[in-house]
Coordinates of C-alpha atoms and ligand atoms in Angstrom, one line a residue:
Chain A
M1 CA -0.1 0.0 -0.1
S2 CA 1.6 3.2 -0.9
E3 CA 0.9 5.1 2.2
K4 CA 2.6 8.3 3.1
T5 CA 4.2 8.6 6.5
R6 CA 2.3 11.2 8.6
I7 CA 3.9 12.6 11.7
L8 CA 2.5 14.7 14.5
I9 CA 4.9 17.1 16.1
A10 CA 3.4 18.5 19.3
K11 CA 4.5 20.5 22.3
P12 CA 2.8 19.6 25.3
G13 CA 3.3 21.6 28.6
L14 CA 3.7 25.3 29.5
D15 CA 6.8 26.4 27.7
G16 CA 6.4 28.7 24.7
H17 CA 9.7 28.0 22.9
D18 CA 9.0 26.1 19.9
R19 CA 12.0 26.8 17.8
G20 CA 13.1 23.1 18.2
A21 CA 9.8 21.6 17.3
K22 CA 9.4 23.8 14.2
Y23 CA 12.9 22.9 13.3
I24 CA 12.2 19.2 13.5
A25 CA 8.9 19.7 11.7
R26 CA 10.5 21.3 8.7
A27 CA 13.5 19.0 8.7
L28 CA 11.0 15.9 8.4
R29 CA 9.1 17.6 5.6
D30 CA 12.4 18.0 3.7
H31 CA 12.8 14.3 4.1
G32 CA 9.3 13.7 2.5
Y33 CA 7.2 13.2 5.5
E34 CA 3.9 14.7 5.8
V35 CA 4.0 16.6 9.3
I36 CA 1.4 18.1 11.2
Y37 CA 2.3 20.7 13.5
T38 CA 0.1 21.7 16.5
G39 CA 1.8 24.6 18.1
I40 CA 2.6 25.1 21.8
R41 CA 0.8 24.4 25.0
Q42 CA -1.2 21.4 24.0
T43 CA -2.8 19.1 26.7
P44 CA -2.0 15.4 26.3
E45 CA -5.6 14.8 25.7
S46 CA -5.7 17.2 22.7
I47 CA -2.5 15.8 21.4
V48 CA -3.9 12.2 21.4
N49 CA -7.1 13.5 19.8
I50 CA -5.3 15.2 16.9
A51 CA -3.2 12.1 16.4
I52 CA -6.0 10.0 16.0
Q53 CA -7.9 12.5 13.8
E54 CA -5.0 12.8 11.6
D55 CA -4.3 9.2 11.5
V56 CA -0.3 9.8 12.1
Q57 CA 1.9 6.7 12.4
F58 CA 4.3 8.8 14.6
V59 CA 3.9 11.4 17.5
G60 CA 7.0 13.5 18.3
L61 CA 6.6 15.3 21.6
S62 CA 9.1 18.3 22.1
L63 CA 9.4 19.5 25.6
L64 CA 11.8 22.0 27.4
S65 CA 10.0 22.9 30.6
G66 CA 11.0 19.7 32.4
A67 CA 7.5 17.9 32.8
H68 CA 8.4 15.3 30.3
N69 CA 8.2 12.4 33.0
E70 CA 4.6 13.1 33.4
L71 CA 3.5 14.4 29.9
F72 CA 5.1 11.8 27.9
P73 CA 4.0 8.9 29.6
R74 CA 0.6 10.4 29.8
V75 CA 0.1 10.6 25.9
V76 CA 1.3 7.0 25.5
E77 CA -1.2 6.0 28.0
L78 CA -3.9 7.9 26.4
L79 CA -3.1 6.6 23.2
R80 CA -3.5 3.0 24.5
A81 CA -6.8 3.9 26.2
E82 CA -8.0 4.9 22.7
G83 CA -6.8 1.5 21.1
A84 CA -4.3 3.7 19.3
E85 CA -0.9 1.9 20.7
D86 CA 0.3 1.2 17.2
I87 CA 1.2 5.0 17.1
V88 CA 4.9 5.4 17.7
V89 CA 5.8 8.0 20.4
F90 CA 9.3 9.7 20.5
G91 CA 10.5 12.7 22.2
G92 CA 13.0 15.6 22.1
G93 CA 14.0 18.6 24.0
I94 CA 15.9 19.2 27.4
I95 CA 15.6 15.6 28.9
P96 CA 18.4 14.5 31.2
D97 CA 20.0 11.1 30.5
Y98 CA 18.9 9.4 33.5
D99 CA 15.2 10.1 32.6
I100 CA 15.7 8.4 29.5
P101 CA 15.2 4.6 30.7
G102 CA 12.3 5.6 32.6
L103 CA 10.7 7.1 29.5
K104 CA 11.2 4.1 27.4
E105 CA 9.9 1.9 29.9
A106 CA 6.7 3.9 29.8
G107 CA 6.6 3.3 26.0
V108 CA 8.3 6.3 24.6
R109 CA 10.4 4.5 21.8
A110 CA 13.1 7.0 21.5
V111 CA 14.3 10.1 23.0
F112 CA 16.4 12.7 21.0
P113 CA 18.4 15.4 23.0
P114 CA 18.9 18.8 21.3
G115 CA 21.5 18.7 18.4
T116 CA 20.6 15.2 17.3
P117 CA 21.5 15.0 13.6
I118 CA 18.1 14.7 11.8
A119 CA 19.5 11.6 9.9
E120 CA 19.3 9.8 13.2
V121 CA 15.5 10.7 13.7
V122 CA 14.9 9.7 10.0
Q123 CA 16.7 6.4 10.6
F124 CA 14.7 5.7 13.4
I125 CA 11.4 6.4 11.8
E126 CA 12.4 4.3 8.9
Q127 CA 13.3 1.5 11.3
C128 CA 10.0 1.5 12.9
R129 CA 8.1 1.7 9.6
T130 CA 9.8 -1.3 8.1
G131 CA 9.6 -3.1 11.5
S132 CA 6.0 -2.6 11.8
A133 CA 5.5 -3.8 8.1
Q134 CA 7.0 -7.2 8.9
T135 CA 4.7 -7.9 12.0
T136 CA 1.6 -7.3 9.9
Chain B
M1 CA -10.4 -0.6 15.7
P2 CA -8.0 -2.8 13.9
H3 CA -4.5 -1.3 13.3
R4 CA -4.3 -2.3 9.7
V5 CA -7.5 -2.2 7.4
S6 CA -7.9 -5.3 5.4
A7 CA -10.6 -6.7 3.2
D8 CA -11.7 -8.9 6.4
N9 CA -12.2 -5.9 8.6
L10 CA -13.5 -3.2 6.1
S11 CA -17.0 -3.6 7.3
D12 CA -15.9 -2.7 10.9
L13 CA -14.3 0.5 9.3
V14 CA -17.8 1.3 7.4
R15 CA -19.6 0.8 10.5
G16 CA -17.1 3.1 12.6
V17 CA -17.4 5.7 9.9
L18 CA -21.4 5.7 9.7
A19 CA -21.4 6.0 13.5
G20 CA -19.0 9.0 13.3
K21 CA -16.2 7.4 15.1
N22 CA -13.0 9.5 14.8
R23 CA -10.5 6.8 14.5
A24 CA -12.5 5.0 11.8
I25 CA -13.1 8.3 10.0
A26 CA -9.3 9.1 10.1
R27 CA -8.4 5.6 8.8
A28 CA -11.0 5.9 6.0
I29 CA -9.5 8.9 4.9
T30 CA -6.0 7.6 4.8
L31 CA -7.3 4.8 2.7
V32 CA -9.1 7.0 0.3
E33 CA -5.6 8.8 0.0
S34 CA -3.7 5.7 -0.8
A35 CA -3.9 3.7 -4.1
S36 CA -5.0 0.6 -2.5
P37 CA -7.8 -1.4 -4.2
L38 CA -9.6 -1.4 -0.7
R39 CA -10.2 2.3 -1.4
D40 CA -12.9 1.6 -3.9
E41 CA -14.5 -1.1 -2.1
L42 CA -14.7 1.3 0.9
L43 CA -16.0 4.0 -1.1
E44 CA -18.7 1.8 -2.5
Q45 CA -19.8 0.3 0.9
L46 CA -20.1 3.9 2.2
R47 CA -22.3 4.7 -0.8
E48 CA -24.6 1.8 -0.2
C49 CA -24.9 2.2 3.6
A50 CA -24.8 5.9 4.0
E51 CA -28.0 7.8 5.1
P52 CA -29.5 9.4 2.1
A53 CA -29.7 13.3 2.5
S54 CA -33.3 13.4 2.4
H55 CA -33.6 11.2 5.4
R56 CA -31.1 13.2 7.5
A57 CA -32.4 15.8 10.1
D58 CA -29.9 18.3 8.9
G59 CA -31.0 17.9 5.3
G60 CA -27.6 16.6 4.1
S61 CA -24.0 18.0 4.2
R62 CA -23.0 21.5 3.1
V63 CA -19.7 21.8 1.8
I64 CA -18.0 25.3 2.2
G65 CA -14.9 26.1 0.4
I66 CA -12.6 28.7 1.5
T67 CA -9.7 29.8 -0.6
G68 CA -7.7 32.9 -0.8
P69 CA -3.9 34.1 -0.8
P70 CA -1.6 32.7 1.8
G71 CA -1.5 34.1 5.1
A72 CA -5.1 36.1 4.6
G73 CA -6.4 34.4 7.7
K74 CA -8.1 31.5 6.4
S75 CA -7.4 29.0 9.0
T76 CA -8.1 31.5 11.9
L77 CA -11.3 32.5 10.4
I78 CA -12.3 28.8 10.0
G79 CA -11.4 28.3 13.7
E80 CA -13.9 31.1 14.5
L81 CA -16.5 29.8 12.1
V82 CA -16.5 26.5 13.5
A83 CA -17.1 28.0 17.1
V84 CA -20.2 29.8 15.8
A85 CA -21.4 26.8 13.9
R86 CA -21.0 24.5 17.1
M87 CA -23.1 27.1 19.0
A88 CA -25.6 26.7 16.3
G89 CA -25.7 22.9 17.0
E90 CA -23.9 22.0 13.6
K91 CA -21.5 18.9 13.4
V92 CA -18.4 20.2 11.6
A93 CA -15.5 18.8 9.8
V94 CA -12.7 20.6 8.4
L95 CA -10.4 19.6 5.7
A96 CA -7.3 21.6 5.3
V97 CA -5.2 21.3 2.2
D98 CA -1.7 22.6 2.4
P99 CA 1.0 22.2 -0.4
S100 CA 3.5 19.3 -0.6
S101 CA 6.9 20.3 -1.4
P102 CA 7.7 19.6 -5.0
F103 CA 11.3 18.7 -4.0
S104 CA 11.0 16.2 -1.2
G105 CA 7.4 15.4 -1.5
G106 CA 6.7 16.0 2.1
A107 CA 4.7 18.6 3.7
L108 CA 4.1 20.9 6.6
L109 CA 0.5 21.0 7.7
G110 CA 0.0 23.9 9.9
D111 CA -3.5 24.9 9.4
R112 CA -4.9 23.2 12.4
L113 CA -2.6 25.2 14.6
R114 CA -5.0 28.1 14.2
M115 CA -8.0 26.1 15.1
D116 CA -6.7 24.5 18.4
R117 CA -9.6 25.5 20.5
H118 CA -11.6 22.6 19.0
G119 CA -9.0 20.1 19.8
L120 CA -11.4 18.3 22.3
D121 CA -14.9 19.1 20.8
P122 CA -16.4 15.7 19.9
G123 CA -18.6 17.4 17.4
V124 CA -15.6 18.5 15.5
Y125 CA -13.2 16.7 13.2
I126 CA -10.4 18.4 11.5
R127 CA -8.1 16.6 9.1
S128 CA -4.9 18.0 7.4
M129 CA -4.0 17.0 4.0
A130 CA -1.2 17.5 1.5
S131 CA -1.9 18.6 -1.8
R132 CA 0.5 15.8 -3.3
G133 CA 1.3 17.5 -6.5
R134 CA -1.9 18.4 -7.7
T135 CA -2.4 21.8 -8.9
G136 CA -5.6 23.7 -8.2
G137 CA -5.0 24.0 -4.5
L138 CA -6.5 20.7 -3.7
S139 CA -5.6 17.1 -3.1
P140 CA -6.5 14.6 -5.4
S141 CA -8.7 12.8 -2.9
A142 CA -10.3 15.9 -1.7
L143 CA -13.8 15.3 -3.0
E144 CA -13.7 11.5 -2.1
T145 CA -12.6 12.5 1.2
V146 CA -15.6 14.8 1.5
S147 CA -17.8 12.0 0.5
V148 CA -16.5 10.0 3.6
L149 CA -17.1 13.1 6.0
T150 CA -20.7 13.2 4.5
A151 CA -21.3 9.4 5.2
A152 CA -20.0 10.2 8.7
G153 CA -22.7 12.7 9.1
F154 CA -21.0 15.9 9.3
G155 CA -23.7 18.7 8.3
T156 CA -21.1 21.4 7.6
I157 CA -17.9 20.5 5.8
I158 CA -15.3 23.2 5.5
V159 CA -12.6 22.8 3.2
E160 CA -9.5 25.3 3.1
S161 CA -7.7 25.0 -0.3
V162 CA -4.0 26.5 -1.1
G163 CA -4.6 29.8 -2.7
V164 CA -1.9 31.0 -4.9
G165 CA -2.2 32.7 -8.2
Q166 CA -4.8 30.8 -10.1
S167 CA -5.1 27.7 -8.2
E168 CA -8.1 29.0 -6.2
V169 CA -10.4 27.7 -9.0
G170 CA -9.8 24.1 -7.7
I171 CA -12.3 24.8 -4.7
L172 CA -15.0 25.0 -7.3
T173 CA -14.8 21.1 -7.8
L174 CA -16.0 20.4 -4.4
A175 CA -17.8 23.4 -2.7
D176 CA -21.4 24.0 -2.5
L177 CA -20.5 27.6 -1.5
V178 CA -17.2 29.5 -2.0
L179 CA -15.7 32.0 0.4
V180 CA -12.6 34.0 -0.7
V181 CA -10.7 35.5 2.1
L182 CA -8.4 38.4 1.2
N183 CA -6.4 40.4 3.4
P184 CA -5.7 44.2 2.9
G185 CA -2.2 45.4 2.2
A186 CA -1.1 42.2 0.9
G187 CA 0.2 44.2 -2.1
D188 CA -1.0 42.0 -4.9
E189 CA -4.6 42.3 -4.2
I190 CA -5.2 43.9 -7.8
Q191 CA -3.3 40.8 -9.0
A192 CA -5.8 38.7 -7.0
L193 CA -8.8 40.4 -8.7
K194 CA -7.2 40.0 -12.0
A195 CA -6.5 36.3 -11.6
G196 CA -10.0 35.0 -11.9
V197 CA -10.7 35.1 -8.4
M198 CA -13.8 37.5 -9.0
E199 CA -15.4 34.7 -10.8
I200 CA -15.5 32.1 -8.1
G201 CA -16.5 33.7 -4.9
D202 CA -20.0 33.6 -3.6
I203 CA -18.9 35.7 -0.5
Y204 CA -15.7 37.7 -0.2
V205 CA -14.5 38.2 3.1
V206 CA -11.9 41.1 3.7
N207 CA -10.2 39.8 6.9
K208 CA -7.8 41.5 9.1
A209 CA -10.2 44.5 9.0
D210 CA -8.3 45.9 12.1
Y211 CA -5.9 47.3 9.6
P212 CA -6.8 50.8 8.0
E213 CA -6.1 49.6 4.5
A214 CA -9.0 47.2 4.7
E215 CA -11.6 50.0 3.7
S216 CA -10.0 50.6 0.3
M217 CA -10.0 46.9 -0.4
V218 CA -13.6 46.6 0.5
R219 CA -14.6 49.6 -1.9
T220 CA -12.5 47.9 -4.6
L221 CA -14.3 44.5 -4.1
H222 CA -17.6 46.1 -4.1
A223 CA -17.0 47.7 -7.5
A224 CA -15.7 44.4 -8.7
V225 CA -18.5 42.5 -7.5
R226 CA -21.1 44.8 -9.1
E227 CA -19.5 43.9 -12.5
S228 CA -19.2 40.3 -12.0
I229 CA -21.6 38.9 -14.6
H230 CA -20.9 35.3 -14.0
A231 CA -22.6 35.1 -10.5
V232 CA -26.2 33.8 -10.3
I233 CA -26.6 36.0 -7.1
E234 CA -24.3 39.2 -6.7
P235 CA -21.6 38.1 -4.2
R236 CA -21.6 39.8 -0.9
V237 CA -18.6 41.6 0.6
L238 CA -17.9 41.2 4.3
R239 CA -15.4 42.4 6.8
T240 CA -14.0 40.2 9.7
I241 CA -11.2 40.2 12.1
A242 CA -10.7 36.5 12.8
T243 CA -8.2 37.1 15.6
A244 CA -11.1 38.8 17.6
G245 CA -13.9 36.8 16.3
T246 CA -15.4 40.2 14.8
G247 CA -18.1 39.8 12.1
V248 CA -17.8 36.0 12.3
E249 CA -21.4 35.6 13.3
A250 CA -22.7 37.8 10.4
L251 CA -20.5 35.7 8.2
H252 CA -22.1 32.6 9.4
R253 CA -25.5 33.9 9.0
E254 CA -24.8 35.0 5.5
I255 CA -23.5 31.7 4.7
G256 CA -26.7 30.1 5.7
E257 CA -28.8 32.6 3.8
R258 CA -26.6 32.2 0.6
L259 CA -26.9 28.6 0.7
E260 CA -30.8 28.7 1.0
A261 CA -30.9 31.3 -1.9
L262 CA -28.7 29.1 -4.1
N263 CA -30.8 26.2 -3.4
E264 CA -34.0 27.9 -4.3
R265 CA -32.7 28.8 -7.7
G266 CA -31.5 25.2 -8.2
E267 CA -28.0 26.3 -8.3
L268 CA -26.8 24.0 -5.6
E269 CA -28.0 21.2 -7.5
S270 CA -26.6 22.2 -10.8
R271 CA -23.2 22.8 -9.1
R272 CA -23.5 19.2 -7.7
R273 CA -24.0 17.8 -11.0
R274 CA -21.2 19.8 -12.6
R275 CA -18.5 18.9 -9.9
I276 CA -19.7 15.2 -9.9
T277 CA -19.1 15.1 -13.7
T278 CA -15.9 16.9 -13.3
A279 CA -14.6 14.5 -10.6
L280 CA -15.8 11.2 -12.5
Q281 CA -14.0 12.6 -15.6
E282 CA -11.0 13.3 -13.8
I283 CA -10.8 9.7 -12.3
A284 CA -11.4 8.4 -15.8
G285 CA -8.8 10.6 -17.1
D286 CA -6.1 9.3 -14.5
L287 CA -6.9 5.8 -15.4
F288 CA -6.6 6.6 -19.3
S289 CA -3.4 8.3 -18.6
E290 CA -2.1 5.1 -17.0
W291 CA -3.2 3.2 -20.0
V292 CA -1.4 5.6 -22.5
R293 CA 1.8 5.2 -20.4
A294 CA 1.4 1.4 -20.8
W295 CA 0.6 1.8 -24.4
I296 CA 3.7 4.0 -24.8
E297 CA 5.9 1.5 -23.2
R298 CA 4.5 -1.1 -25.7
H299 CA 4.8 0.9 -28.9
G300 CA 7.3 3.4 -28.1
L301 CA 7.2 7.1 -28.1
T302 CA 7.9 7.4 -31.7
D303 CA 8.0 5.2 -34.8
P304 CA 11.2 4.2 -36.4
Q305 CA 11.1 7.1 -38.6
G306 CA 10.9 9.5 -35.7
G307 CA 7.1 10.3 -36.2
V308 CA 4.7 10.7 -33.4
P309 CA 2.0 8.0 -33.5
F310 CA -1.0 10.7 -32.7
G311 CA -3.3 8.9 -35.3
K312 CA -2.5 5.5 -34.0
L313 CA -3.1 6.3 -30.4
R314 CA -6.3 8.1 -31.1
R315 CA -7.7 5.3 -33.2
E316 CA -6.8 2.4 -30.7
L317 CA -8.0 4.3 -27.8
A318 CA -11.3 5.0 -29.6
A319 CA -11.7 1.4 -30.4
A320 CA -10.9 0.3 -27.0
L321 CA -13.6 2.7 -25.7
E322 CA -16.0 1.5 -28.5
T323 CA -15.6 -2.1 -27.0
I324 CA -16.2 -0.7 -23.3
T325 CA -19.4 0.9 -24.6
V326 CA -20.8 -2.0 -26.5
R327 CA -19.8 -4.5 -23.6
E328 CA -20.9 -2.3 -20.7
G329 CA -21.6 -4.5 -18.1
C330 CA -20.0 -7.7 -19.4
M331 CA -16.5 -6.7 -18.4
D332 CA -16.3 -10.2 -16.6
E333 CA -16.8 -12.1 -19.8
E334 CA -14.2 -10.0 -21.4
D335 CA -11.7 -10.9 -18.8
A336 CA -12.5 -14.7 -19.0
K337 CA -11.4 -14.6 -22.6
Ligands
GTP401 N1 -4.1 41.6 12.5 C1 -4.9 40.4 12.2 N2 -4.3 39.2 11.9 C2 -4.8 38.1 11.6 C3 -6.3 38.3 11.4 N3 -6.5 37.0 11.1 C4 -5.4 36.1 11.0 N4 -4.4 36.9 11.5 C5 -3.1 36.5 11.5 O1 -2.5 36.2 10.2 C6 -1.7 35.2 10.1 C7 -2.0 34.1 9.1 O2 -3.3 33.4 9.7 P1 -3.8 32.0 9.0 O3 -5.0 31.8 9.7 O4 -2.7 31.0 9.4 O5 -3.8 32.4 7.4 P2 -4.0 31.3 6.2 O6 -4.7 32.1 5.2 O7 -4.9 30.1 6.7 O8 -2.6 30.9 5.7 P3 -2.1 29.9 4.8 O9 -2.8 28.6 5.3 O10 -0.8 29.8 5.2 O11 -2.3 30.2 3.5 C8 -1.6 34.7 11.6 O12 -0.6 35.2 12.2 C9 -2.8 35.3 12.1 O13 -2.7 35.4 13.5 C10 -6.9 39.4 11.5 O14 -8.0 39.5 11.5 N5 -6.2 40.6 11.9
MG402 MG1 -4.3 28.1 6.6

């Protein structure tokens, strides 16, 4: 099936800096993805609702405010509650190394610190895509 | 809801769409956007099962097309319009089309950023769509997507199209009513008037009326509208300040009245007929283009002498069409041979 990969880039939490989020959104577009950008200060509930309406395969969460340990897992949890656990959640922003294992445990599939080369993100997305193609 | 749509669970998807379930609607639209053979099965099942307009309490869906130059405030205005429509009890779907990058094939879809106050309203479904190389400001699957939203029971369907240069006209291929949103001081407003935009709008909205230049734009438009001989009913010119919600209730009222007036004159029906005809012709055109591509592969682009086989192609295509016409309905027999 010739399905385009659709990715939601969302900013939960209260910080108003979306340079990073916009950068990744544009970079992913330039790699051929269809990227939906939601803007700042989205609640996990509205992110999940948007992810479902847009039928994305990926949700990328960007956060600088430090609330990632609550907000990222909450998005994963709400997606599960909607029966949409097939949507891959990844994160980026200022996230200390020691928080990463816990986030992964909670179902966040990858965490990219600031300055991650975009190629790495693309590689992750492509791996997930082909991986999920094998299991179905 | 299954993770992947297959022939086995297609009927679940159809049921979900008819029940207005977001996840099912979203999946169905993805399928419509794909070139999967299941797409046609889905569209057929929806057509067979959907409630006919005449049985619906809202009398069927109305499609409002919104176009205009980039940055005029279309998305912001739609966000406000949805709020007013919700207060009037309408179920609203928005289809927001943004251009695909011709280089990467990717797209940055940012329209819904301006509509985020509806993020959690169950009576609102918003879908962003990339134009995927189609000119005319729409996506190749926009009209078919509208038919999914119709089957899902949305009484009001708003489509935002990419509006640059002459591409606004694409919106005519799916809307009952066309709104052209312009903003003052954009510089190329005269250009916009020239580019045929004055022939497509039922309502012209001068948004960003908080800018003083808005008044001269309104005057220019009033004059242009009086000369628009194409229109069945003389178009209206309205002012809005989308960021403040100003003028949006009046716009919503005007949309309702226009639709009614167009309906009374039979214009909605003739628009509907026109656009369905165009859509079906387009589908056939795409299929024939594919046929011709394969034909060229078999015959070569030119004959050994370097001549282009214009006549040969036309004759063979006409003969093929003739067979279809004669054998209409007997395609299976043909396949069996
Ligand atoms: N001053 C003023 N700004 C407005 C008004 N309406 C929208 N804007 C601003 O204009 C900018 C563009 O608005 P959008 O709603 O994204 O415009 P659009 O026509 O959908 O843009 P594209 O989809 O990119 O073509 C945003 O920064 C809005 O906040 C208005 O009435 N007054
Ligand atoms: Mg827009």
